[in-house]
mmCIF file of C-alpha atoms and ligand atoms in Angstrom:
data_model
loop_
_atom_site.group_PDB
_atom_site.id
_atom_site.type_symbol
_atom_site.label_atom_id
_atom_site.label_comp_id
_atom_site.label_asym_id
_atom_site.label_seq_id
_atom_site.Cartn_x
_atom_site.Cartn_y
_atom_site.Cartn_z
ATOM 1 C CA MET A 385 -62.107 5.173 25.170
ATOM 2 C CA GLN A 386 -59.797 7.846 23.654
ATOM 3 C CA ARG A 387 -57.140 5.390 21.626
ATOM 4 C CA TYR A 388 -55.028 7.902 21.612
ATOM 5 C CA ASP A 389 -52.460 10.363 23.658
ATOM 6 C CA HIS A 390 -49.025 11.687 24.257
ATOM 7 C CA ARG A 391 -47.762 7.903 25.595
ATOM 8 C CA THR A 392 -49.493 5.891 22.946
ATOM 9 C CA ALA A 393 -47.725 5.350 19.623
ATOM 10 C CA LEU A 394 -49.386 4.333 16.383
ATOM 11 C CA VAL A 395 -47.220 1.632 14.392
ATOM 12 C CA ILE A 396 -47.959 1.727 10.880
ATOM 13 C CA VAL A 397 -45.909 -1.716 9.222
ATOM 14 C CA ASP A 398 -44.870 -2.209 5.815
ATOM 15 C CA LEU A 399 -47.706 0.235 3.864
ATOM 16 C CA GLN A 400 -45.447 -0.490 1.073
ATOM 17 C CA ASN A 401 -46.394 -0.974 -2.783
ATOM 18 C CA ASP A 402 -44.868 -3.971 -2.833
ATOM 19 C CA PHE A 403 -47.653 -5.330 -0.364
ATOM 20 C CA ALA A 404 -50.491 -2.268 -0.790
ATOM 21 C CA ASP A 405 -50.730 -2.113 -4.141
ATOM 22 C CA PRO A 406 -52.262 -4.924 -6.533
ATOM 23 C CA ALA A 407 -49.423 -4.672 -8.512
ATOM 24 C CA GLY A 408 -46.988 -5.299 -6.092
ATOM 25 C CA GLY A 409 -44.425 -7.795 -5.435
ATOM 26 C CA LEU A 410 -46.024 -9.262 -2.931
ATOM 27 C CA ALA A 411 -49.372 -7.850 -2.774
ATOM 28 C CA VAL A 412 -51.536 -8.616 -0.076
ATOM 29 C CA HIS A 413 -55.090 -8.920 -0.645
ATOM 30 C CA GLY A 414 -57.471 -6.097 0.100
ATOM 31 C CA GLY A 415 -54.137 -4.327 0.995
ATOM 32 C CA ALA A 416 -55.160 -0.736 -0.466
ATOM 33 C CA ASN A 417 -58.218 -1.131 1.331
ATOM 34 C CA LEU A 418 -56.440 -0.446 4.255
ATOM 35 C CA VAL A 419 -54.565 3.303 3.154
ATOM 36 C CA PRO A 420 -57.725 5.468 3.553
ATOM 37 C CA ILE A 421 -58.421 3.419 7.178
ATOM 38 C CA ILE A 422 -54.679 4.029 8.508
ATOM 39 C CA ASN A 423 -54.738 7.892 7.574
ATOM 40 C CA ALA A 424 -58.193 7.950 9.996
ATOM 41 C CA GLU A 425 -56.202 6.600 12.271
ATOM 42 C CA ILE A 426 -53.145 9.004 12.046
ATOM 43 C CA THR A 427 -55.386 12.042 11.909
ATOM 44 C CA MET A 428 -56.618 10.954 15.218
ATOM 45 C CA ALA A 429 -53.309 9.614 16.831
ATOM 46 C CA ARG A 430 -51.941 13.443 15.585
ATOM 47 C CA SER A 431 -54.743 15.416 16.991
ATOM 48 C CA ALA A 432 -54.375 13.610 20.725
ATOM 49 C CA GLU A 433 -50.027 14.188 20.172
ATOM 50 C CA ALA A 434 -49.404 10.636 19.535
ATOM 51 C CA THR A 435 -46.355 9.319 17.848
ATOM 52 C CA VAL A 436 -46.799 8.316 14.028
ATOM 53 C CA VAL A 437 -44.063 5.558 13.168
ATOM 54 C CA PHE A 438 -43.177 3.720 10.015
ATOM 55 C CA THR A 439 -41.690 0.760 9.300
ATOM 56 C CA GLN A 440 -40.141 -0.452 6.162
ATOM 57 C CA ASP A 441 -39.495 -3.916 4.551
ATOM 58 C CA TRP A 442 -35.917 -3.091 3.460
ATOM 59 C CA HIS A 443 -34.503 -5.860 1.521
ATOM 60 C CA PRO A 444 -31.131 -6.265 -0.353
ATOM 61 C CA PRO A 445 -31.443 -7.202 -4.309
ATOM 62 C CA THR A 446 -29.769 -10.379 -3.073
ATOM 63 C CA THR A 447 -30.686 -12.209 0.317
ATOM 64 C CA PRO A 448 -31.892 -15.231 1.472
ATOM 65 C CA HIS A 449 -35.675 -14.305 2.471
ATOM 66 C CA PHE A 450 -36.144 -14.231 -1.971
ATOM 67 C CA GLN A 451 -37.120 -17.018 -3.037
ATOM 68 C CA LYS A 452 -34.926 -16.999 -6.225
ATOM 69 C CA ASP A 453 -31.712 -16.912 -3.586
ATOM 70 C CA GLY A 454 -32.959 -20.097 -1.365
ATOM 71 C CA GLY A 455 -35.614 -18.519 0.373
ATOM 72 C CA LEU A 456 -39.665 -18.163 0.623
ATOM 73 C CA TRP A 457 -40.447 -15.133 -1.037
ATOM 74 C CA PRO A 458 -40.496 -13.651 -3.985
ATOM 75 C CA VAL A 459 -38.755 -10.187 -4.647
ATOM 76 C CA HIS A 460 -40.156 -7.429 -2.682
ATOM 77 C CA CYS A 461 -39.207 -4.233 -0.987
ATOM 78 C CA VAL A 462 -35.987 -4.116 -2.073
ATOM 79 C CA ALA A 463 -34.549 -0.944 -0.837
ATOM 80 C CA ASP A 464 -34.610 2.457 -2.926
ATOM 81 C CA THR A 465 -37.502 0.233 -5.146
ATOM 82 C CA TRP A 466 -40.968 1.771 -6.315
ATOM 83 C CA GLY A 467 -42.034 -1.372 -4.243
ATOM 84 C CA ALA A 468 -40.191 -0.642 -0.836
ATOM 85 C CA GLU A 469 -41.787 3.325 -0.955
ATOM 86 C CA LEU A 470 -44.648 4.105 1.346
ATOM 87 C CA HIS A 471 -48.187 4.084 -0.356
ATOM 88 C CA PRO A 472 -48.410 7.014 -2.528
ATOM 89 C CA ASP A 473 -52.170 7.809 -0.827
ATOM 90 C CA VAL A 474 -50.529 7.521 2.784
ATOM 91 C CA ASP A 475 -51.445 10.858 4.546
ATOM 92 C CA ASP A 476 -48.508 13.310 3.414
ATOM 93 C CA GLU A 477 -47.761 14.983 6.048
ATOM 94 C CA ALA A 478 -47.144 11.742 8.175
ATOM 95 C CA ALA A 479 -45.063 10.247 5.245
ATOM 96 C CA ALA A 480 -42.832 13.664 5.052
ATOM 97 C CA HIS A 481 -42.368 14.061 8.851
ATOM 98 C CA ALA A 482 -42.893 10.154 10.768
ATOM 99 C CA PRO A 483 -40.071 8.521 11.573
ATOM 100 C CA ARG A 484 -38.912 5.342 9.653
ATOM 101 C CA VAL A 485 -37.693 2.701 10.801
ATOM 102 C CA ARG A 486 -36.043 -0.030 7.814
ATOM 103 C CA LYS A 487 -35.269 -3.081 8.542
ATOM 104 C CA GLY A 488 -33.566 -5.805 6.485
ATOM 105 C CA ALA A 489 -31.229 -3.468 4.966
ATOM 106 C CA SER A 490 -27.678 -6.376 5.475
ATOM 107 C CA GLY A 491 -30.213 -8.478 4.082
ATOM 108 C CA GLU A 492 -31.448 -9.984 7.722
ATOM 109 C CA ASP A 493 -34.865 -11.771 7.561
ATOM 110 C CA GLY A 494 -36.881 -11.149 10.767
ATOM 111 C CA TYR A 495 -40.448 -9.657 10.209
ATOM 112 C CA SER A 496 -40.063 -7.935 13.443
ATOM 113 C CA GLY A 497 -39.828 -3.689 12.974
ATOM 114 C CA PHE A 498 -38.210 -4.296 16.853
ATOM 115 C CA THR A 499 -35.409 -6.676 15.802
ATOM 116 C CA MET A 500 -33.969 -7.730 12.380
ATOM 117 C CA ARG A 501 -32.653 -11.935 12.035
ATOM 118 C CA ASP A 502 -29.221 -13.109 10.732
ATOM 119 C CA PRO A 503 -30.255 -15.444 8.046
ATOM 120 C CA THR A 504 -27.073 -17.265 9.061
ATOM 121 C CA THR A 505 -26.028 -17.537 12.729
ATOM 122 C CA GLY A 506 -29.999 -16.577 13.825
ATOM 123 C CA GLU A 507 -28.344 -13.843 16.030
ATOM 124 C CA THR A 508 -31.134 -11.103 16.561
ATOM 125 C CA THR A 509 -30.132 -7.249 16.823
ATOM 126 C CA PRO A 510 -32.320 -4.858 17.782
ATOM 127 C CA THR A 511 -33.575 -2.014 14.957
ATOM 128 C CA GLU A 512 -33.806 1.450 15.912
ATOM 129 C CA LEU A 513 -38.210 1.419 17.035
ATOM 130 C CA GLU A 514 -37.477 0.626 20.929
ATOM 131 C CA GLY A 515 -34.692 3.857 21.278
ATOM 132 C CA LEU A 516 -37.213 6.133 19.768
ATOM 133 C CA LEU A 517 -40.285 4.550 21.513
ATOM 134 C CA ARG A 518 -38.222 4.944 24.399
ATOM 135 C CA ASP A 519 -37.371 8.362 23.693
ATOM 136 C CA SER A 520 -40.800 9.824 23.701
ATOM 137 C CA ALA A 521 -41.964 7.840 27.226
ATOM 138 C CA ILE A 522 -44.119 5.840 24.842
ATOM 139 C CA GLU A 523 -46.091 3.176 27.370
ATOM 140 C CA ARG A 524 -48.694 2.201 24.746
ATOM 141 C CA VAL A 525 -48.399 0.724 21.379
ATOM 142 C CA ILE A 526 -51.519 0.174 18.392
ATOM 143 C CA VAL A 527 -50.336 -1.912 15.455
ATOM 144 C CA CYS A 528 -51.699 -1.746 11.387
ATOM 145 C CA GLY A 529 -50.399 -2.101 8.246
ATOM 146 C CA LEU A 530 -49.347 -6.012 6.338
ATOM 147 C CA ALA A 531 -48.569 -8.309 6.985
ATOM 148 C CA THR A 532 -51.195 -9.604 9.659
ATOM 149 C CA ASP A 533 -48.952 -13.608 9.626
ATOM 150 C CA TYR A 534 -45.818 -11.960 9.452
ATOM 151 C CA CYS A 535 -44.546 -8.644 10.285
ATOM 152 C CA VAL A 536 -48.011 -7.302 12.092
ATOM 153 C CA LYS A 537 -47.805 -10.276 14.571
ATOM 154 C CA ALA A 538 -44.084 -10.203 15.359
ATOM 155 C CA THR A 539 -44.078 -6.397 15.660
ATOM 156 C CA ALA A 540 -47.049 -6.785 18.209
ATOM 157 C CA LEU A 541 -45.351 -10.113 19.828
ATOM 158 C CA ASP A 542 -42.343 -8.138 19.933
ATOM 159 C CA ALA A 543 -43.743 -4.571 21.544
ATOM 160 C CA ALA A 544 -46.023 -7.124 24.124
ATOM 161 C CA ARG A 545 -42.670 -9.042 25.058
ATOM 162 C CA LEU A 546 -41.046 -5.549 25.909
ATOM 163 C CA GLY A 547 -43.341 -4.682 27.706
ATOM 164 C CA PHE A 548 -45.611 -1.925 26.040
ATOM 165 C CA GLU A 549 -49.155 -2.456 26.379
ATOM 166 C CA THR A 550 -50.071 -3.428 22.733
ATOM 167 C CA ALA A 551 -53.278 -3.444 20.711
ATOM 168 C CA VAL A 552 -53.393 -4.465 17.065
ATOM 169 C CA LEU A 553 -55.962 -2.965 14.870
ATOM 170 C CA LEU A 554 -57.901 -5.898 13.320
ATOM 171 C CA ASP A 555 -59.965 -4.129 10.359
ATOM 172 C CA ALA A 556 -56.731 -2.271 9.684
ATOM 173 C CA ILE A 557 -54.265 -5.092 9.213
ATOM 174 C CA ARG A 558 -54.888 -7.913 6.371
ATOM 175 C CA PRO A 559 -52.824 -11.565 5.611
ATOM 176 C CA VAL A 560 -50.691 -12.989 2.973
ATOM 177 C CA GLU A 561 -52.364 -16.535 4.370
ATOM 178 C CA LEU A 562 -49.806 -18.632 2.847
ATOM 179 C CA ALA A 563 -51.670 -21.549 4.058
ATOM 180 C CA ALA A 564 -55.333 -21.428 5.298
ATOM 181 C CA GLY A 565 -55.703 -20.256 8.535
ATOM 182 C CA ASP A 566 -52.444 -18.404 8.939
ATOM 183 C CA GLU A 567 -54.892 -15.184 9.779
ATOM 184 C CA GLN A 568 -56.898 -16.791 12.884
ATOM 185 C CA ARG A 569 -53.593 -18.081 13.768
ATOM 186 C CA ALA A 570 -51.686 -15.209 14.163
ATOM 187 C CA ILE A 571 -54.688 -13.114 15.868
ATOM 188 C CA ASP A 572 -54.551 -16.334 18.827
ATOM 189 C CA GLU A 573 -50.433 -16.293 19.232
ATOM 190 C CA MET A 574 -51.113 -12.535 19.285
ATOM 191 C CA SER A 575 -54.497 -12.672 22.035
ATOM 192 C CA ALA A 576 -52.557 -15.219 23.474
ATOM 193 C CA ALA A 577 -49.473 -13.325 23.977
ATOM 194 C CA GLY A 578 -51.459 -10.422 25.966
ATOM 195 C CA VAL A 579 -52.244 -7.989 22.652
ATOM 196 C CA HIS A 580 -56.006 -6.760 22.431
ATOM 197 C CA SER A 581 -57.644 -6.943 19.636
ATOM 198 C CA TRP A 582 -59.402 -3.774 18.566
ATOM 199 C CA SER A 583 -61.447 -2.269 16.308
ATOM 200 C CA THR A 584 -61.083 1.213 14.355
ATOM 201 C CA ARG A 585 -64.751 2.082 14.809
ATOM 202 C CA MET A 586 -63.746 1.700 18.384
ATOM 203 C CA ARG A 587 -63.817 4.651 20.346
HETATM 204 C C1 VGL B 200 -43.339 -9.591 4.763
HETATM 205 C C2 VGL B 200 -43.220 -11.690 4.215
HETATM 206 C C3 VGL B 200 -41.803 -11.183 3.756
HETATM 207 C C4 VGL B 200 -44.320 -8.925 5.997
HETATM 208 C C5 VGL B 200 -42.214 -9.280 5.136
HETATM 209 O O1 VGL B 200 -44.585 -7.268 6.074
HETATM 210 O O2 VGL B 200 -44.881 -8.755 6.657
HETATM 211 N N1 VGL B 200 -43.920 -10.698 5.077
HETATM 212 N N2 VGL B 200 -41.722 -9.934 4.405
HETATM 213 ZN ZN1 ZN B 201 -39.560 -8.951 3.330
#
């Protein structure tokens, strides 16, 4: 099986310092270990002329997403700070040229790379991700990155809902796991929605 082709997109979710670096504001256990695994996927994707896209969590300094402002999370991925940058070991070529879809800039608190949710009205608005994939005639979406139980899950569920054949790379994602079992529940939820569970060791 060839994982990538020109109708396939590798969507790399929130591989940013605040999640991937142990010193990050919302460090995900083992997050940094994903970087070389995902770089290998980027190389494979690029050589098959697949599309590579990054999403970035991209928050204002004050947002109901953050604990200090009434939300759930420690401060992380504030726009234009170190924590919001892609991990420095991400493939240089991809970091320089692959499109980046930034979500949350106006204080939206959705988790998906495809949609943002207004924290007061609950209204959702699309990001540019779907249009970007449609413009490249993408049919299949492969999701990896951080974190399994939030942005990876939400992005994969939206991709499937939008009609893309969707897979998640189980050894290229890691959970926040606020509550024990969140990782498995997220994987089950994705499976129930028709998202394939693949391994990067599968060729
Ligand atoms: C995420 C929690 C808060 C994620 C983003 O990228 O999964 N998790 N913001
Ligand atoms: Zn966030």
